[in-house]
Tab-separated table of C-alpha atoms and ligand atoms in Angstrom:
chain	number	residue	atom	x	y	z
A	1431	MET	CA	0.000	0.000	0.000
A	1432	SER	CA	1.305	3.444	-0.889
A	1433	ASP	CA	1.533	5.983	1.949
A	1434	LYS	CA	0.507	8.769	-0.434
A	1435	THR	CA	-2.626	10.744	0.358
A	1436	ARG	CA	-5.486	9.057	-1.438
A	1437	VAL	CA	-7.984	11.394	-3.107
A	1438	LEU	CA	-11.155	10.172	-4.785
A	1439	TYR	CA	-12.489	12.501	-7.489
A	1440	ILE	CA	-16.081	11.904	-8.620
A	1441	GLU	CA	-16.387	13.752	-11.934
A	1442	ASP	CA	-17.796	12.991	-15.388
A	1443	ASP	CA	-15.770	15.532	-17.373
A	1444	VAL	CA	-12.560	13.962	-18.678
A	1445	GLY	CA	-10.741	17.308	-19.021
A	1446	SER	CA	-11.336	18.152	-15.339
A	1447	GLN	CA	-10.400	14.600	-14.287
A	1448	ARG	CA	-7.032	14.823	-16.087
A	1449	LEU	CA	-6.193	18.300	-14.802
A	1450	VAL	CA	-6.942	17.565	-11.143
A	1451	GLN	CA	-5.172	14.227	-11.386
A	1452	ARG	CA	-2.027	15.827	-12.846
A	1453	VAL	CA	-1.942	18.690	-10.363
A	1454	LEU	CA	-2.503	16.550	-7.255
A	1455	GLU	CA	-0.233	13.730	-8.347
A	1456	ASN	CA	2.567	16.299	-8.535
A	1457	HIS	CA	1.858	16.975	-4.843
A	1458	ASP	CA	2.262	13.451	-3.564
A	1459	CYS	CA	-1.349	12.353	-3.919
A	1460	GLU	CA	-2.796	9.227	-5.454
A	1461	VAL	CA	-5.938	10.256	-7.358
A	1462	LEU	CA	-8.721	7.741	-8.030
A	1463	ILE	CA	-11.430	8.682	-10.525
A	1464	ALA	CA	-15.105	7.722	-10.689
A	1465	ASP	CA	-17.260	8.929	-13.610
A	1466	GLU	CA	-20.561	8.797	-11.755
A	1467	GLY	CA	-22.165	8.401	-8.348
A	1468	LEU	CA	-22.732	4.677	-7.912
A	1469	GLN	CA	-19.229	3.905	-9.125
A	1470	GLY	CA	-17.938	6.637	-6.797
A	1471	ILE	CA	-19.694	5.144	-3.758
A	1472	ASP	CA	-18.280	1.692	-4.578
A	1473	LEU	CA	-14.783	3.063	-5.066
A	1474	ALA	CA	-15.014	5.051	-1.846
A	1475	ARG	CA	-15.988	1.914	0.082
A	1476	GLN	CA	-13.169	-0.101	-1.450
A	1477	SER	CA	-10.384	2.468	-1.265
A	1478	GLN	CA	-11.224	4.434	1.919
A	1479	PRO	CA	-9.823	7.748	0.538
A	1480	ASN	CA	-8.404	10.489	2.760
A	1481	LEU	CA	-10.454	13.108	0.890
A	1482	ILE	CA	-13.219	13.152	-1.714
A	1483	LEU	CA	-13.611	15.802	-4.402
A	1484	MET	CA	-17.192	15.926	-5.623
A	1485	ASP	CA	-18.559	17.369	-8.834
A	1486	ILE	CA	-22.193	18.429	-8.315
A	1487	ASN	CA	-23.783	18.153	-11.774
A	1488	LEU	CA	-23.392	14.479	-12.554
A	1489	PRO	CA	-25.475	12.042	-14.582
A	1490	GLY	CA	-27.617	9.801	-12.329
A	1491	MET	CA	-27.175	10.826	-8.686
A	1492	ASN	CA	-25.926	14.381	-8.293
A	1493	GLY	CA	-23.016	15.334	-6.060
A	1494	ARG	CA	-25.228	16.453	-3.139
A	1495	GLU	CA	-27.100	13.134	-3.172
A	1496	ILE	CA	-23.856	11.138	-3.305
A	1497	THR	CA	-22.532	13.159	-0.383
A	1498	SER	CA	-25.663	12.522	1.700
A	1499	ARG	CA	-25.398	8.810	0.916
A	1500	LEU	CA	-21.700	8.677	1.840
A	1501	ARG	CA	-22.342	10.491	5.097
A	1502	GLY	CA	-24.788	7.734	6.036
A	1503	LEU	CA	-22.170	5.017	5.567
A	1504	PRO	CA	-19.925	3.813	8.370
A	1505	ASN	CA	-16.381	5.297	8.062
A	1506	PHE	CA	-17.528	8.307	6.035
A	1507	SER	CA	-18.912	10.585	8.722
A	1508	SER	CA	-15.686	12.559	9.020
A	1509	VAL	CA	-13.838	12.049	5.709
A	1510	PRO	CA	-13.557	15.518	4.113
A	1511	ILE	CA	-15.845	15.813	1.079
A	1512	VAL	CA	-15.251	18.957	-0.958
A	1513	ALA	CA	-17.594	20.118	-3.705
A	1514	LEU	CA	-15.773	21.084	-6.895
A	1515	THR	CA	-18.197	22.618	-9.358
A	1516	ALA	CA	-18.546	25.102	-12.191
A	1517	ASN	CA	-21.944	26.112	-10.869
A	1518	ASN	CA	-21.448	29.081	-8.582
A	1519	ASN	CA	-25.033	30.340	-8.594
A	1520	PRO	CA	-26.406	31.806	-5.361
A	1521	GLY	CA	-27.410	29.145	-2.852
A	1522	HIS	CA	-25.369	26.339	-4.411
A	1523	ARG	CA	-22.549	26.554	-1.919
A	1524	GLU	CA	-25.003	26.512	0.996
A	1525	ARG	CA	-26.954	23.565	-0.400
A	1526	ALA	CA	-23.743	21.553	-0.929
A	1527	LEU	CA	-22.643	22.246	2.645
A	1528	ALA	CA	-26.095	21.424	4.017
A	1529	ALA	CA	-25.986	18.086	2.131
A	1530	GLY	CA	-22.794	17.166	3.977
A	1531	CYS	CA	-19.912	18.725	2.019
A	1532	ASP	CA	-17.091	20.257	4.082
A	1533	GLY	CA	-16.108	22.834	1.494
A	1534	PHE	CA	-17.012	24.384	-1.839
A	1535	LEU	CA	-14.391	25.017	-4.541
A	1536	THR	CA	-15.077	26.257	-8.050
A	1537	LYS	CA	-13.903	25.154	-11.471
A	1538	PRO	CA	-11.803	25.900	-13.418
A	1539	ILE	CA	-9.230	25.331	-10.702
A	1540	ASP	CA	-6.252	27.576	-10.128
A	1541	VAL	CA	-3.411	25.100	-10.544
A	1542	VAL	CA	-1.158	27.077	-8.196
A	1543	SER	CA	-3.486	27.489	-5.227
A	1544	PHE	CA	-5.549	24.269	-5.635
A	1545	PRO	CA	-3.100	21.834	-3.959
A	1546	ASN	CA	-2.902	24.132	-0.925
A	1547	GLU	CA	-6.686	24.392	-0.706
A	1548	VAL	CA	-6.970	20.601	-0.780
A	1549	HIS	CA	-4.239	20.337	1.838
A	1550	HIS	CA	-6.083	22.771	4.038
A	1551	PHE	CA	-9.117	20.411	4.122
A	1552	LEU	CA	-6.858	17.421	4.765
A	1553	GLU	CA	-5.501	19.225	7.819
A	1554	GLY	CA	-8.976	19.707	9.251
A	1555	TYR	CA	-10.327	22.960	7.837
A	1556	ARG	CA	-14.135	22.896	7.431
A	1557	GLU	CA	-16.534	25.474	5.972
A	1558	ARG	CA	-19.600	25.731	8.167
A	1559	LEU	CA	-23.102	27.174	7.924
A	1560	ASP	CA	-24.907	28.606	10.907
A	1561	ASN	CA	-27.788	26.463	12.163
A	1562	GLU	CA	-30.604	28.461	10.624
A	1563	GLU	CA	-28.910	28.572	7.219
A	1564	LYS	CA	-28.196	24.864	7.418
A	1565	LEU	CA	-31.809	24.031	8.231
A	1566	THR	CA	-33.194	26.104	5.348
A	1567	HIS	CA	-30.857	24.576	2.784
A	1568	LEU	CA	-31.242	21.087	4.169
A	1569	GLU	CA	-34.981	21.442	3.626
A	1570	LEU	CA	-34.415	22.527	0.012
A	1571	HIS	CA	-32.014	19.623	-0.496
A	1572	THR	CA	-34.568	17.161	0.921
A	1573	HIS	CA	-37.382	18.500	-1.276
A	1574	GLU	CA	-35.181	18.242	-4.337
A	1575	MET	CA	-34.229	14.660	-3.464
A	1576	VAL	CA	-37.824	13.570	-2.902
A	1577	ALA	CA	-38.911	15.179	-6.208
A	1578	ARG	CA	-36.165	13.337	-8.051
A	1579	LEU	CA	-37.095	10.096	-6.298
A	1580	GLU	CA	-40.695	10.569	-7.421
A	1581	ASN	CA	-39.570	11.088	-11.037
A	1582	LYS	CA	-37.337	8.044	-10.867
A	1583	ILE	CA	-40.150	5.838	-9.517
A	1584	GLN	CA	-42.475	7.066	-12.271
A	1585	GLU	CA	-39.812	6.399	-14.864
A	1586	LEU	CA	-39.148	2.887	-13.492
A	1587	GLU	CA	-42.862	2.114	-13.475
A	1588	ARG	CA	-43.102	3.256	-17.107
A	1589	VAL	CA	-40.117	1.107	-18.087
A	1590	ASN	CA	-41.513	-1.841	-16.144
A	1591	ARG	CA	-44.861	-1.550	-17.933
A	1592	ARG	CA	-43.082	-1.449	-21.274
A	1593	LEU	CA	-40.994	-4.506	-20.365
A	1594	ARG	CA	-44.158	-6.400	-19.457
A	1595	GLU	CA	-45.704	-5.426	-22.798
A	1596	LEU	CA	-42.584	-6.581	-24.634
A	1597	ASP	CA	-42.550	-9.829	-22.643
A	1598	GLU	CA	-46.181	-10.443	-23.612
A	1599	MET	CA	-45.385	-9.656	-27.249
A	1600	LYS	CA	-42.500	-12.127	-27.101
A	1601	ASN	CA	-44.768	-14.810	-25.592
A	1602	ASP	CA	-47.460	-14.158	-28.221
A	1603	PHE	CA	-44.866	-14.358	-30.960
A	1604	ILE	CA	-43.455	-17.647	-29.646
A	1605	ALA	CA	-46.964	-19.088	-29.320
A	1606	LEU	CA	-47.943	-17.961	-32.816
A	1607	VAL	CA	-44.814	-19.258	-34.505
A	1608	SER	CA	-44.930	-22.619	-32.736
A	1609	HIS	CA	-48.607	-23.114	-33.619
A	1610	GLU	CA	-47.933	-22.109	-37.237
A	1611	LEU	CA	-45.109	-24.655	-37.353
A	1612	ARG	CA	-47.169	-27.375	-35.672
A	1613	THR	CA	-49.632	-27.760	-38.581
A	1614	PRO	CA	-47.166	-28.430	-41.437
A	1615	LEU	CA	-45.037	-30.444	-39.032
A	1616	THR	CA	-47.895	-32.836	-38.289
A	1617	LEU	CA	-48.137	-33.491	-42.018
A	1618	LEU	CA	-44.393	-33.941	-42.325
A	1619	GLU	CA	-44.356	-36.292	-39.323
A	1620	GLY	CA	-47.152	-38.400	-40.826
A	1621	TYR	CA	-45.431	-38.798	-44.211
A	1622	THR	CA	-42.069	-39.479	-42.555
A	1623	HIS	CA	-43.557	-42.226	-40.375
A	1624	LEU	CA	-45.235	-43.760	-43.416
A	1625	LEU	CA	-41.974	-43.705	-45.332
A	1626	HIS	CA	-40.053	-45.056	-42.361
A	1627	ASP	CA	-42.524	-47.898	-41.794
A	1628	ARG	CA	-42.395	-48.816	-45.477
A	1629	VAL	CA	-38.593	-48.755	-45.743
A	1630	SER	CA	-37.878	-50.458	-42.424
A	1631	GLY	CA	-40.648	-52.998	-43.170
A	1632	SER	CA	-38.779	-54.393	-46.191
A	1633	PRO	CA	-35.182	-53.129	-46.020
A	1634	GLU	CA	-34.053	-55.645	-48.701
A	1635	THR	CA	-36.042	-53.669	-51.314
A	1636	TYR	CA	-34.096	-50.458	-50.651
A	1637	SER	CA	-30.434	-49.506	-50.774
A	1638	GLN	CA	-28.594	-49.140	-47.447
A	1639	ASP	CA	-28.165	-45.435	-48.124
A	1640	MET	CA	-31.894	-45.053	-48.495
A	1641	VAL	CA	-32.581	-46.899	-45.211
A	1642	ARG	CA	-30.065	-44.703	-43.360
A	1643	LEU	CA	-31.454	-41.558	-44.934
A	1644	VAL	CA	-35.023	-42.355	-43.928
A	1645	ASP	CA	-33.882	-43.298	-40.408
A	1646	GLY	CA	-32.105	-39.974	-40.077
A	1647	LEU	CA	-35.128	-38.106	-41.429
A	1648	ASN	CA	-37.371	-39.857	-38.924
A	1649	VAL	CA	-35.129	-38.992	-35.946
A	1650	GLY	CA	-34.735	-35.383	-37.112
A	1651	VAL	CA	-38.463	-34.799	-37.597
A	1652	GLY	CA	-39.110	-36.434	-34.198
A	1653	ARG	CA	-36.679	-34.034	-32.529
A	1654	ILE	CA	-38.199	-30.941	-34.209
A	1655	SER	CA	-41.596	-32.127	-33.104
A	1656	GLN	CA	-40.370	-32.550	-29.528
A	1657	VAL	CA	-38.922	-29.023	-29.490
A	1658	ILE	CA	-42.138	-27.488	-30.876
A	1659	ASN	CA	-44.193	-29.446	-28.340
A	1660	GLU	CA	-41.994	-28.166	-25.517
A	1661	VAL	CA	-42.447	-24.581	-26.687
A	1662	ILE	CA	-46.230	-24.999	-27.065
A	1663	ASN	CA	-46.389	-26.602	-23.630
A	1664	VAL	CA	-44.474	-23.808	-21.978
A	1665	THR	CA	-46.588	-21.113	-23.646
A	1666	ARG	CA	-49.721	-22.879	-22.360
A	1667	ILE	CA	-48.271	-22.982	-18.878
A	1668	THR	CA	-47.163	-19.343	-18.831
A	1669	SER	CA	-50.438	-18.091	-20.306
A	1670	GLY	CA	-52.392	-20.112	-17.731
A	1671	THR	CA	-54.215	-22.125	-20.407
A	1672	LEU	CA	-52.880	-25.524	-19.351
A	1673	GLN	CA	-56.023	-27.582	-18.682
A	1674	LEU	CA	-55.570	-30.587	-16.450
A	1675	SER	CA	-57.577	-33.721	-17.110
A	1676	LEU	CA	-57.789	-35.255	-13.687
A	1677	GLY	CA	-58.264	-38.947	-13.135
A	1678	PRO	CA	-57.064	-41.622	-10.747
A	1679	VAL	CA	-53.290	-42.018	-11.021
A	1680	ARG	CA	-51.110	-44.773	-9.586
A	1681	LEU	CA	-47.725	-43.112	-9.252
A	1682	GLY	CA	-45.914	-46.467	-9.167
A	1683	ASP	CA	-47.281	-47.455	-12.605
A	1684	LEU	CA	-46.681	-43.989	-14.021
A	1685	THR	CA	-43.059	-43.982	-12.806
A	1686	SER	CA	-42.390	-47.469	-14.225
A	1687	ARG	CA	-43.660	-46.354	-17.630
A	1688	VAL	CA	-41.542	-43.186	-17.631
A	1689	VAL	CA	-38.441	-45.070	-16.452
A	1690	GLU	CA	-38.955	-47.649	-19.193
A	1691	GLU	CA	-38.435	-44.925	-21.814
A	1692	PHE	CA	-34.901	-44.393	-20.480
A	1693	ARG	CA	-33.954	-48.090	-20.464
A	1694	GLN	CA	-31.809	-47.952	-23.593
A	1695	THR	CA	-30.012	-44.722	-22.645
A	1696	ILE	CA	-29.318	-46.033	-19.157
A	1697	ALA	CA	-27.749	-49.181	-20.586
A	1698	GLU	CA	-25.691	-47.216	-23.124
A	1699	ARG	CA	-24.431	-44.794	-20.478
A	1700	GLN	CA	-23.849	-47.566	-17.897
A	1701	LEU	CA	-25.995	-45.783	-15.337
A	1702	THR	CA	-27.750	-47.512	-12.465
A	1703	LEU	CA	-31.365	-46.447	-12.128
A	1704	THR	CA	-33.111	-47.504	-8.928
A	1705	VAL	CA	-36.814	-47.017	-8.295
A	1706	GLY	CA	-37.963	-47.164	-4.668
A	1707	ASP	CA	-41.127	-48.727	-3.289
A	1708	PHE	CA	-44.258	-46.933	-4.529
A	1709	SER	CA	-46.698	-49.666	-3.422
A	1710	HIS	CA	-47.703	-47.903	-0.184
A	1711	LEU	CA	-48.871	-44.771	-2.020
A	1712	PRO	CA	-52.576	-44.045	-2.359
A	1713	VAL	CA	-54.121	-43.500	-5.787
A	1714	ILE	CA	-54.262	-39.742	-6.379
A	1715	GLN	CA	-56.386	-37.545	-8.620
A	1716	ALA	CA	-54.033	-36.028	-11.193
A	1717	ASP	CA	-53.400	-35.552	-14.893
A	1718	GLY	CA	-51.316	-38.637	-15.616
A	1719	LYS	CA	-50.184	-37.454	-19.048
A	1720	GLN	CA	-48.907	-34.130	-17.747
A	1721	LEU	CA	-47.328	-35.693	-14.637
A	1722	SER	CA	-45.449	-38.121	-16.905
A	1723	ILE	CA	-44.064	-35.150	-18.874
A	1724	ALA	CA	-42.922	-33.473	-15.632
A	1725	LEU	CA	-41.231	-36.617	-14.319
A	1726	LYS	CA	-39.700	-37.338	-17.713
A	1727	ASN	CA	-38.134	-33.866	-17.874
A	1728	ILE	CA	-36.617	-34.201	-14.394
A	1729	LEU	CA	-35.397	-37.721	-15.070
A	1730	SER	CA	-33.960	-36.753	-18.432
A	1731	ASN	CA	-31.888	-34.038	-16.696
A	1732	ALA	CA	-30.704	-36.494	-14.028
A	1733	VAL	CA	-29.515	-38.766	-16.839
A	1734	LYS	CA	-28.029	-35.905	-18.866
A	1735	TYR	CA	-26.049	-34.356	-16.018
A	1736	THR	CA	-24.700	-37.592	-14.510
A	1737	PRO	CA	-21.460	-38.936	-15.965
A	1738	ASP	CA	-21.367	-42.477	-17.367
A	1739	GLY	CA	-21.383	-45.101	-14.632
A	1740	GLY	CA	-23.329	-42.888	-12.179
A	1741	ARG	CA	-26.539	-43.513	-10.249
A	1742	VAL	CA	-30.071	-42.135	-10.511
A	1743	THR	CA	-32.656	-42.915	-7.828
A	1744	VAL	CA	-36.398	-42.245	-7.908
A	1745	GLU	CA	-38.217	-42.535	-4.588
A	1746	ALA	CA	-41.551	-41.533	-3.096
A	1747	HIS	CA	-42.269	-40.541	0.497
A	1748	LEU	CA	-45.797	-40.426	1.834
A	1749	MET	CA	-46.368	-37.440	4.102
A	1750	ASP	CA	-49.470	-36.298	6.034
A	1751	ASP	CA	-51.112	-34.488	3.172
A	1752	ALA	CA	-48.720	-34.921	0.245
A	1753	ILE	CA	-46.439	-37.252	-1.661
A	1754	ASP	CA	-42.829	-36.207	-2.122
A	1755	ILE	CA	-41.293	-37.786	-5.224
A	1756	THR	CA	-37.520	-37.373	-5.300
A	1757	VAL	CA	-35.185	-37.833	-8.242
A	1758	SER	CA	-31.566	-37.950	-7.044
A	1759	ASP	CA	-28.474	-38.243	-9.182
A	1760	THR	CA	-24.735	-38.486	-8.698
A	1761	GLY	CA	-24.152	-35.825	-11.340
A	1762	ILE	CA	-22.304	-32.537	-11.667
A	1763	GLY	CA	-24.628	-30.650	-9.287
A	1764	ILE	CA	-26.028	-27.126	-9.543
A	1765	PRO	CA	-24.523	-23.879	-8.159
A	1766	VAL	CA	-26.487	-22.824	-5.066
A	1767	ASP	CA	-27.151	-19.286	-6.344
A	1768	GLU	CA	-28.520	-20.637	-9.659
A	1769	GLN	CA	-30.965	-23.086	-8.108
A	1770	ARG	CA	-33.892	-20.653	-8.210
A	1771	HIS	CA	-33.214	-19.569	-11.782
A	1772	ILE	CA	-33.019	-22.983	-13.454
A	1773	PHE	CA	-36.826	-23.203	-13.284
A	1774	GLU	CA	-37.160	-20.095	-15.458
A	1775	GLN	CA	-37.945	-20.466	-19.153
A	1776	PHE	CA	-34.982	-20.670	-21.545
A	1777	TYR	CA	-32.522	-20.698	-18.631
A	1778	VAL	CA	-29.522	-22.927	-19.238
A	1779	LEU	CA	-26.378	-22.985	-17.131
A	1780	GLU	CA	-23.735	-24.513	-19.303
A	1781	SER	CA	-22.105	-22.667	-22.156
A	1782	ILE	CA	-23.750	-23.028	-25.570
A	1783	ASP	CA	-20.469	-24.687	-26.699
A	1784	HIS	CA	-21.497	-27.823	-24.808
A	1785	HIS	CA	-24.843	-27.988	-26.524
A	1786	SER	CA	-25.564	-31.010	-28.609
A	1787	THR	CA	-29.027	-31.891	-29.768
A	1788	SER	CA	-28.924	-35.085	-27.726
A	1789	LYS	CA	-31.501	-35.572	-24.992
A	1790	SER	CA	-29.409	-38.251	-23.330
A	1791	ALA	CA	-25.684	-37.602	-23.943
A	1792	PHE	CA	-23.707	-36.421	-20.906
A	1793	GLN	CA	-24.411	-32.667	-20.630
A	1794	GLY	CA	-26.331	-32.720	-23.930
A	1795	GLY	CA	-28.067	-29.373	-24.220
A	1796	GLY	CA	-31.713	-28.431	-24.413
A	1797	LEU	CA	-33.790	-25.292	-24.799
A	1798	GLY	CA	-33.946	-24.580	-21.089
A	1799	LEU	CA	-37.656	-25.388	-20.988
A	1800	GLY	CA	-37.710	-28.803	-19.288
A	1801	LEU	CA	-37.808	-27.537	-15.706
A	1802	ALA	CA	-40.122	-24.604	-16.494
A	1803	ILE	CA	-42.595	-27.120	-17.931
A	1804	ALA	CA	-42.174	-29.521	-14.992
A	1805	GLN	CA	-42.720	-26.689	-12.512
A	1806	GLY	CA	-45.793	-25.417	-14.408
A	1807	ILE	CA	-47.339	-28.896	-14.411
A	1808	ILE	CA	-46.660	-29.579	-10.731
A	1809	GLU	CA	-47.923	-26.129	-9.715
A	1810	ALA	CA	-51.087	-26.686	-11.788
A	1811	HIS	CA	-51.600	-29.677	-9.441
A	1812	ASP	CA	-51.150	-27.306	-6.463
A	1813	GLY	CA	-47.772	-28.888	-5.823
A	1814	ARG	CA	-44.228	-27.601	-5.554
A	1815	VAL	CA	-40.876	-28.404	-7.185
A	1816	TRP	CA	-37.449	-27.572	-5.827
A	1817	VAL	CA	-33.900	-28.774	-5.957
A	1818	GLU	CA	-31.219	-29.515	-3.392
A	1819	SER	CA	-27.580	-29.604	-4.427
A	1820	GLU	CA	-24.372	-28.685	-2.615
A	1821	GLY	CA	-23.095	-26.927	-5.723
A	1822	HIS	CA	-21.645	-27.454	-9.155
A	1823	ASP	CA	-18.512	-29.608	-9.333
A	1824	PRO	CA	-18.022	-31.716	-12.479
A	1825	ARG	CA	-14.942	-33.348	-10.918
A	1826	ASN	CA	-16.350	-34.540	-7.566
A	1827	CYS	CA	-19.995	-34.729	-8.680
A	1828	PRO	CA	-21.959	-33.750	-5.547
A	1829	GLY	CA	-25.224	-34.689	-7.319
A	1830	SER	CA	-28.673	-33.100	-7.156
A	1831	THR	CA	-32.021	-34.086	-5.694
A	1832	PHE	CA	-35.210	-32.751	-7.269
A	1833	HIS	CA	-38.408	-32.845	-5.213
A	1834	LEU	CA	-41.873	-33.024	-6.751
A	1835	LEU	CA	-44.357	-32.472	-3.970
A	1836	LEU	CA	-47.921	-33.429	-4.870
A	1837	PRO	CA	-50.819	-32.785	-2.499
A	1838	LEU	CA	-53.034	-35.783	-1.758
A	1839	THR	CA	-56.169	-33.766	-2.374
A	1840	GLN	CA	-56.612	-31.650	-5.471
A	1841	LYS	CA	-58.636	-28.494	-5.825
A	1842	SER	CA	-61.662	-29.449	-7.952
A	1843	GLN	CA	-60.899	-29.749	-11.663
A	1844	ASN	CA	-62.487	-31.574	-14.632
A	1845	VAL	CA	-62.234	-35.208	-13.641
A	1846	ASP	CA	-61.856	-37.677	-16.510
A	1847	GLU	CA	-62.575	-41.335	-16.462
A	1848	GLU	CA	-59.194	-41.961	-18.040
A	1849	THR	CA	-56.613	-43.629	-15.787
A	1850	ALA	CA	-52.941	-42.683	-16.123
B	173	LIG	P1	-32.911	-28.221	-20.629
B	173	LIG	O1	-34.210	-28.672	-21.219
B	173	LIG	O2	-32.099	-27.357	-21.514
B	173	LIG	O3	-32.118	-29.303	-19.960
B	173	LIG	P2	-33.967	-27.481	-18.088
B	173	LIG	O4	-34.974	-26.413	-17.851
B	173	LIG	O5	-34.418	-28.890	-17.981
B	173	LIG	O6	-33.322	-27.191	-19.501
B	173	LIG	O7	-32.748	-27.268	-17.093
B	173	LIG	C1	-32.168	-25.983	-16.962
B	173	LIG	C2	-30.733	-26.075	-16.495
B	173	LIG	O8	-30.670	-26.660	-15.180
B	173	LIG	C3	-29.880	-27.002	-17.357
B	173	LIG	O9	-29.299	-26.256	-18.392
B	173	LIG	C4	-28.844	-27.514	-16.375
B	173	LIG	O10	-27.745	-26.653	-16.348
B	173	LIG	C5	-29.503	-27.432	-15.005
B	173	LIG	N1	-29.909	-28.765	-14.500
B	173	LIG	C6	-31.155	-29.282	-14.518
B	173	LIG	N2	-31.186	-30.505	-13.950
B	173	LIG	C7	-29.913	-30.765	-13.539
B	173	LIG	C8	-29.286	-31.883	-12.856
B	173	LIG	N3	-29.978	-32.962	-12.486
B	173	LIG	N4	-27.966	-31.783	-12.599
B	173	LIG	C9	-27.256	-30.681	-12.969
B	173	LIG	N5	-27.790	-29.605	-13.602
B	173	LIG	C10	-29.087	-29.647	-13.886
């Protein structure tokens, strides 16, 4: 640490910054510069300067407001703060002093006398107002601050409204595009399946290239369809138009069916998937199709984010008024401060570089919709989803546990005869 006198100069004009810096640095000072108020407050906290020079007309917070804020911080009650401004109109000096400044110097500075003036403040000199003057100007300062606060709140509310409008426009656009794509895609899917059935039904009739081509086409169209379905699902959930078809659901059967879909991937990736005892669970009223989607999304992540050879465990715990389904993995884990955000739409943690289109490869990427959909479905059942993980560590793999909490009794919904 240097034993030079540390001066913080909060000023947006580059010419003034350079001049003051040059003059004071020639007098054994270290001069730190902040271009605006928030940066100045941060720098003041970090560097604990011996003196602060404060421009008054600044973008954002003005110099008087910054001074009042600094005076309210621990360690800044007695640090000399000196206003340095081109505005010498009547009352400005008094208002700066009432706001907490210890002195009032004007720009342009006199390069000969300026270092001495600064030194004077460092040695304890303070300009003071008498009590009555201070009270009057403090009142003016307070009124000005409250008026600016009011303007800022109005401005933020306006911006917030606009952001909501834009967010709605974005949602409408996504919904429109995905529905527009759904119709031709259904046709494409139908023809592709027909072609695939025909070619794979008598492969000897077709060349190997043709069989491979049709296989590839089938997988590709299936993947596009899955993506569009995810987007449509999430737009339904966010617009509140997801309709549940409730019926009796046996969670044990539902889980077995979902797990079955991962059988091949689990074998390929040498994972161990254990399913606990679901036999003690009561039959619940739920939308089996939607619940399967939610469980599938959580399970697919457990598979995706667990390295080959790892373990995935699905269990259910019966509580007083709910069933807690847990999906635990021995995967890379999730940073604690990201655990709330991963349930937001289009939120993905890993860099896009890792993205592959695979739903099952280790760390294969997705659209960041899986958890948003799962959460929407569980919340539509009046349930809750959350995750527990000690953090993200691809080397030691602390794992993650997702909870899907489903209440035993549902708020009344359309009850179907259909069983899950
Ligand atoms: P995606 O469909 O892209 O996988 P999700 O909404 O399902 O998106 O998940 C969002 C993010 O949460 C993922 O990008 C991933 O980083 C993280 N994540 C979800 N599940 C797990 C898990 N079991 N282990 C580690 N990270 C996970």
